[in-house]
GROMACS .gro file of C-alpha atoms in nm:
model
  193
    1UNK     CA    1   0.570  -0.406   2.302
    2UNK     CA    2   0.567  -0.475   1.944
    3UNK     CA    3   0.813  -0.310   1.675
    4UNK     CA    4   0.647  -0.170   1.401
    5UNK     CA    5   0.771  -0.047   1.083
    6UNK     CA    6   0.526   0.198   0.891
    7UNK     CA    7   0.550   0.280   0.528
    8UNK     CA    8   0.444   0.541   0.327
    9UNK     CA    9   0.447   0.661  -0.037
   10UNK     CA   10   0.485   0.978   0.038
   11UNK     CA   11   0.464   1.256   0.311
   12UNK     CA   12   0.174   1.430   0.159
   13UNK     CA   13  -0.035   1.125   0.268
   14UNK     CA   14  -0.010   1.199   0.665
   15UNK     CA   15   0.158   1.559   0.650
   16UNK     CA   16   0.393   1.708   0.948
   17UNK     CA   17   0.064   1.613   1.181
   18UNK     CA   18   0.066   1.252   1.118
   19UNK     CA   19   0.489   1.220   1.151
   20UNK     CA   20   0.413   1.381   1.490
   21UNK     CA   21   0.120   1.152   1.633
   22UNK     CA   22   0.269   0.848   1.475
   23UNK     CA   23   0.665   0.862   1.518
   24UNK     CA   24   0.667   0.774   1.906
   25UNK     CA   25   0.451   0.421   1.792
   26UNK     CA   26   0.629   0.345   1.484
   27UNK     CA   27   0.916   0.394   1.297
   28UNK     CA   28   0.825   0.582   1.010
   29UNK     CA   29   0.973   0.551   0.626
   30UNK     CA   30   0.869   0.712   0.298
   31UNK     CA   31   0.903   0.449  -0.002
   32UNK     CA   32   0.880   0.705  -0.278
   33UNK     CA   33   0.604   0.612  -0.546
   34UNK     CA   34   0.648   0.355  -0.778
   35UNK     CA   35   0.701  -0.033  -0.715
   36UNK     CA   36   1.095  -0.017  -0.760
   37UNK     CA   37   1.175   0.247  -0.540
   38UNK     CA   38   0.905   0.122  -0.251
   39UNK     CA   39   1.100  -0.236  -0.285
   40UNK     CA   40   1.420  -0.103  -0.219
   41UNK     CA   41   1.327   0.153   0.071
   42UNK     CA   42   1.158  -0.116   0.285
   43UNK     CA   43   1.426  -0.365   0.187
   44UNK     CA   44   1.654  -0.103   0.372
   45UNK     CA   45   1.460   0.033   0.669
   46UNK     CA   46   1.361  -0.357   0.765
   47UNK     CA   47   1.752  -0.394   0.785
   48UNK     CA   48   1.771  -0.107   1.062
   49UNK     CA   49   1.563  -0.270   1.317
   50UNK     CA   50   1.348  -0.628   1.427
   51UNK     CA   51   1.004  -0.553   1.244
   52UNK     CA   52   0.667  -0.776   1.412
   53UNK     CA   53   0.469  -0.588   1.210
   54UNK     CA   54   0.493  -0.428   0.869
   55UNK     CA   55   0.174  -0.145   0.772
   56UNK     CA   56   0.144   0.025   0.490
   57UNK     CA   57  -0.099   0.345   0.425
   58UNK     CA   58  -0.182   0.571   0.170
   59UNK     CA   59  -0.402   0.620  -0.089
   60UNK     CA   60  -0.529   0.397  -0.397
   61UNK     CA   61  -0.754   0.438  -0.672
   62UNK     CA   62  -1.094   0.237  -0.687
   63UNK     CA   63  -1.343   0.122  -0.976
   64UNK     CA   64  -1.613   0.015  -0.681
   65UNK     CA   65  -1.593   0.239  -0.373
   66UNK     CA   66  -1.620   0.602  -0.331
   67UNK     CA   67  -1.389   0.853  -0.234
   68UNK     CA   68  -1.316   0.839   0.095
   69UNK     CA   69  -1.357   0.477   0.159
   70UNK     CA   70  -1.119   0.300   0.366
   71UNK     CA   71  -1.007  -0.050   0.272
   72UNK     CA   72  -0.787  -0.273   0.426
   73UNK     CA   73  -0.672  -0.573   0.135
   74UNK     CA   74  -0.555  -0.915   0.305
   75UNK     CA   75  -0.453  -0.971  -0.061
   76UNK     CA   76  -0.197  -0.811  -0.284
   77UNK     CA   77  -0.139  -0.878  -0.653
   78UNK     CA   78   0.111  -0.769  -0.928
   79UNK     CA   79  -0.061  -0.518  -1.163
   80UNK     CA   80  -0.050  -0.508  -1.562
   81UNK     CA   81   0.128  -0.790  -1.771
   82UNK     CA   82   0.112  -0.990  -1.428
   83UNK     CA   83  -0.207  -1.079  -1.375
   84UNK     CA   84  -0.382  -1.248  -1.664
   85UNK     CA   85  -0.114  -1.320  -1.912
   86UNK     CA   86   0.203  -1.607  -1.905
   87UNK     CA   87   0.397  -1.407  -1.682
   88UNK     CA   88   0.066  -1.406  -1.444
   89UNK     CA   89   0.194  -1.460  -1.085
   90UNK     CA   90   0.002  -1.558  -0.737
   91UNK     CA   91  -0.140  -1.325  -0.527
   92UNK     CA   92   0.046  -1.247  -0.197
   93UNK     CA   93  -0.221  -1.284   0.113
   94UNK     CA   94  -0.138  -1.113   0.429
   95UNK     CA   95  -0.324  -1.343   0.656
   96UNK     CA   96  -0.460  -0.957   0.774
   97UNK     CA   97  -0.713  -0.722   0.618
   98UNK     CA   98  -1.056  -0.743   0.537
   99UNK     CA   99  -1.122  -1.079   0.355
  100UNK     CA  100  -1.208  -1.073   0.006
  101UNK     CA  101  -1.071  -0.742  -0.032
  102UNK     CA  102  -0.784  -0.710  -0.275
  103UNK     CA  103  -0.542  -0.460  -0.432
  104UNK     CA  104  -0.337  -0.447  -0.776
  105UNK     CA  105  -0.017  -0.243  -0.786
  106UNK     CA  106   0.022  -0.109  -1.125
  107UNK     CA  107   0.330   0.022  -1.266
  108UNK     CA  108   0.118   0.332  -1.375
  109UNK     CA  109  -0.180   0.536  -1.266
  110UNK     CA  110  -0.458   0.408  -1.392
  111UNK     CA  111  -0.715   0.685  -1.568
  112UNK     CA  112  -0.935   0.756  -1.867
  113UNK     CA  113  -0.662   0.717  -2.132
  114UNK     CA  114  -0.556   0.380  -1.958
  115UNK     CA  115  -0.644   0.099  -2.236
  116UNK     CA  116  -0.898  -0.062  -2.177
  117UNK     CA  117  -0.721  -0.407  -2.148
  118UNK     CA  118  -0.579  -0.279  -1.866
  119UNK     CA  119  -0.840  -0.142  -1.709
  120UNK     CA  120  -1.008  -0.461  -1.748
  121UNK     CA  121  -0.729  -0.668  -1.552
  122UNK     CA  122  -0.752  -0.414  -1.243
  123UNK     CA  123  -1.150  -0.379  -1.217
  124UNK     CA  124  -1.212  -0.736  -1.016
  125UNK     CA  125  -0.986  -0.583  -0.739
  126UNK     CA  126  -1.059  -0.361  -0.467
  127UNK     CA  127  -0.828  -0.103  -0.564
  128UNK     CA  128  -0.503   0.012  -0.709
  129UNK     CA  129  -0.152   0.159  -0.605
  130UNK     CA  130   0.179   0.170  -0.738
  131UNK     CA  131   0.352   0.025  -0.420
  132UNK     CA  132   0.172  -0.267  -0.216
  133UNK     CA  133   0.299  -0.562  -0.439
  134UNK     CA  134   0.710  -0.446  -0.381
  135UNK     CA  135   0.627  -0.382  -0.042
  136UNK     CA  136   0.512  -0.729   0.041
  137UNK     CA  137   0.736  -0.878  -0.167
  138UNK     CA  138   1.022  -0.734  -0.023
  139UNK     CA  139   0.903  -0.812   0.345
  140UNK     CA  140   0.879  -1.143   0.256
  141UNK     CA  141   1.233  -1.152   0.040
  142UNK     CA  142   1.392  -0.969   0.340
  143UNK     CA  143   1.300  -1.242   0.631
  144UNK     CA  144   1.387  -1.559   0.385
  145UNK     CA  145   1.712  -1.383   0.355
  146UNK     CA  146   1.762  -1.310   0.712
  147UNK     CA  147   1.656  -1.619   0.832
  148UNK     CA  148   1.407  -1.383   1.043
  149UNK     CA  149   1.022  -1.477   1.105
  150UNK     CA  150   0.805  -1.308   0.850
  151UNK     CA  151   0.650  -0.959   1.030
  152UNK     CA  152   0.252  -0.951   0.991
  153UNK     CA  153   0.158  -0.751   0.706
  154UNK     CA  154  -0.153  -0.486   0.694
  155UNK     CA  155  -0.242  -0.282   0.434
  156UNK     CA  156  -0.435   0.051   0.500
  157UNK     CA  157  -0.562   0.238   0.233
  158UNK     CA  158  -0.837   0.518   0.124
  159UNK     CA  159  -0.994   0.566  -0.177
  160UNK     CA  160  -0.862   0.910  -0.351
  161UNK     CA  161  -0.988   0.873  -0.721
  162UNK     CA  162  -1.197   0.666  -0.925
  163UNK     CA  163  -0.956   0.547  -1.145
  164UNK     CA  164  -1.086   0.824  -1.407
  165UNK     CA  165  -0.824   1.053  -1.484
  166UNK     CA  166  -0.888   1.328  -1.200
  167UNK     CA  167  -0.608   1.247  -1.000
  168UNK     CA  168  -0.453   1.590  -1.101
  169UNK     CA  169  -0.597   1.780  -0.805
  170UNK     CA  170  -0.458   1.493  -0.574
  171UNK     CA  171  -0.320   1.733  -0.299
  172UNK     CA  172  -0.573   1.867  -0.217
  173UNK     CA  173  -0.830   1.551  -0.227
  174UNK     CA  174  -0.515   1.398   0.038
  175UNK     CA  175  -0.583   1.707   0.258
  176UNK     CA  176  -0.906   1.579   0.340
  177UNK     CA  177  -0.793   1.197   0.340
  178UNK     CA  178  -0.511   1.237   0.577
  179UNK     CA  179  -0.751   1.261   0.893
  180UNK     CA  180  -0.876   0.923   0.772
  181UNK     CA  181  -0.535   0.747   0.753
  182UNK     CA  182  -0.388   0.885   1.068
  183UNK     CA  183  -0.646   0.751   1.240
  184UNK     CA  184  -0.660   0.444   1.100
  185UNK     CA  185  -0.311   0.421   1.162
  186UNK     CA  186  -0.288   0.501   1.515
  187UNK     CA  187  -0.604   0.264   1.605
  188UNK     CA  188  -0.415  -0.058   1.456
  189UNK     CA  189  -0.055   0.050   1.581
  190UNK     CA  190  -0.266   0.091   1.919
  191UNK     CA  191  -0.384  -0.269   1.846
  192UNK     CA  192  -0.064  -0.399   1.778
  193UNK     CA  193   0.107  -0.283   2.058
   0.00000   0.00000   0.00000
């Protein structure tokens, strides 16, 4: 049976319901939002236990698919200054995920008043978050450190805004996107084990 570590942003994205169908399958860990704070958090819960397999769910923003749409990103990249500029790094693939299909991690949310610069550096990708990037990063830190095998990666997320500036009623657009990450959730823990 396979050990697997599953991070979250934060609660709101699968509630007191999805803590209770998930926690006997996985140990669960909220990162906190942001790509600091979701760095350090799975930094520390990968040192409490022998991780095969790293997931992480939640919710992203999209230029191309509608609310609602579940994506799973077997590439991650680092958002803003990082992707077309001198400090420009590689993207991270997860050998997992649907192929083609990519995120950005931004250090911000990306909305109407996002300059347009910006905006143009995220639209190629899939989607957007604020943690992804950290949280493969530090997966991958955390195993060259430990001299441990590197735990498979998956990314599962759903599409809660278009990137336009309406993220303010986000709580309640989760409410109706948790159903669709639980689920996706327990089918590929089910999977893994």
């Amino acid at each position: 049976m396979k050990k697997i570590l599953l991070l979250v942003a934060v609660e709101a994205e699968i509630g007191a319901q999805g803590i209770e169908q998930l926690e006997g399958a996985c140990d669960i860990c909220f990162v906190g939002v942001g790509k600091l704070r979701a760095y350090e958090a799975t930094l520390a819960a990968l040192s409490r236990g022998e991780y095969e397999a790293v997931i992480n769910i939640g919710t992203c923003g999209s230029f191309r698919h509608p609310f609602g749409t579940l994506l799973q990103p077997s590439a991650v990249v680092q958002g803003d200054i990082y992707i077309d500029s001198i400090f420009s790094t590689e993207p991270e693939l997860l050998g997992t995920g649907d192929e083609g299909c990519s995120i950005a991690s931004s250090d911000n949310f990306i909305g109407a008043d996002t300059p347009a610069e910006q905006r143009r550096l995220i639209e190629p990708h899939d989607c957007m978050d604020m943690e992804s990037y950290a949280i493969v990063r530090a997966t991958k830190f955390y195993a060259r450190q430990s001299g441990k095998a590197v735990p498979q990666i998956y990314m599962l997320k759903v599409v809660s805004d278009a990137c336009d500036g309406t993220i303010e009623d986000w709580e309640s657009r989760v409410e109706r996107l948790r159903p669709t990450l639980i689920e996706a959730a327990r089918e590929l823990v089910a999977v893994l084990k």
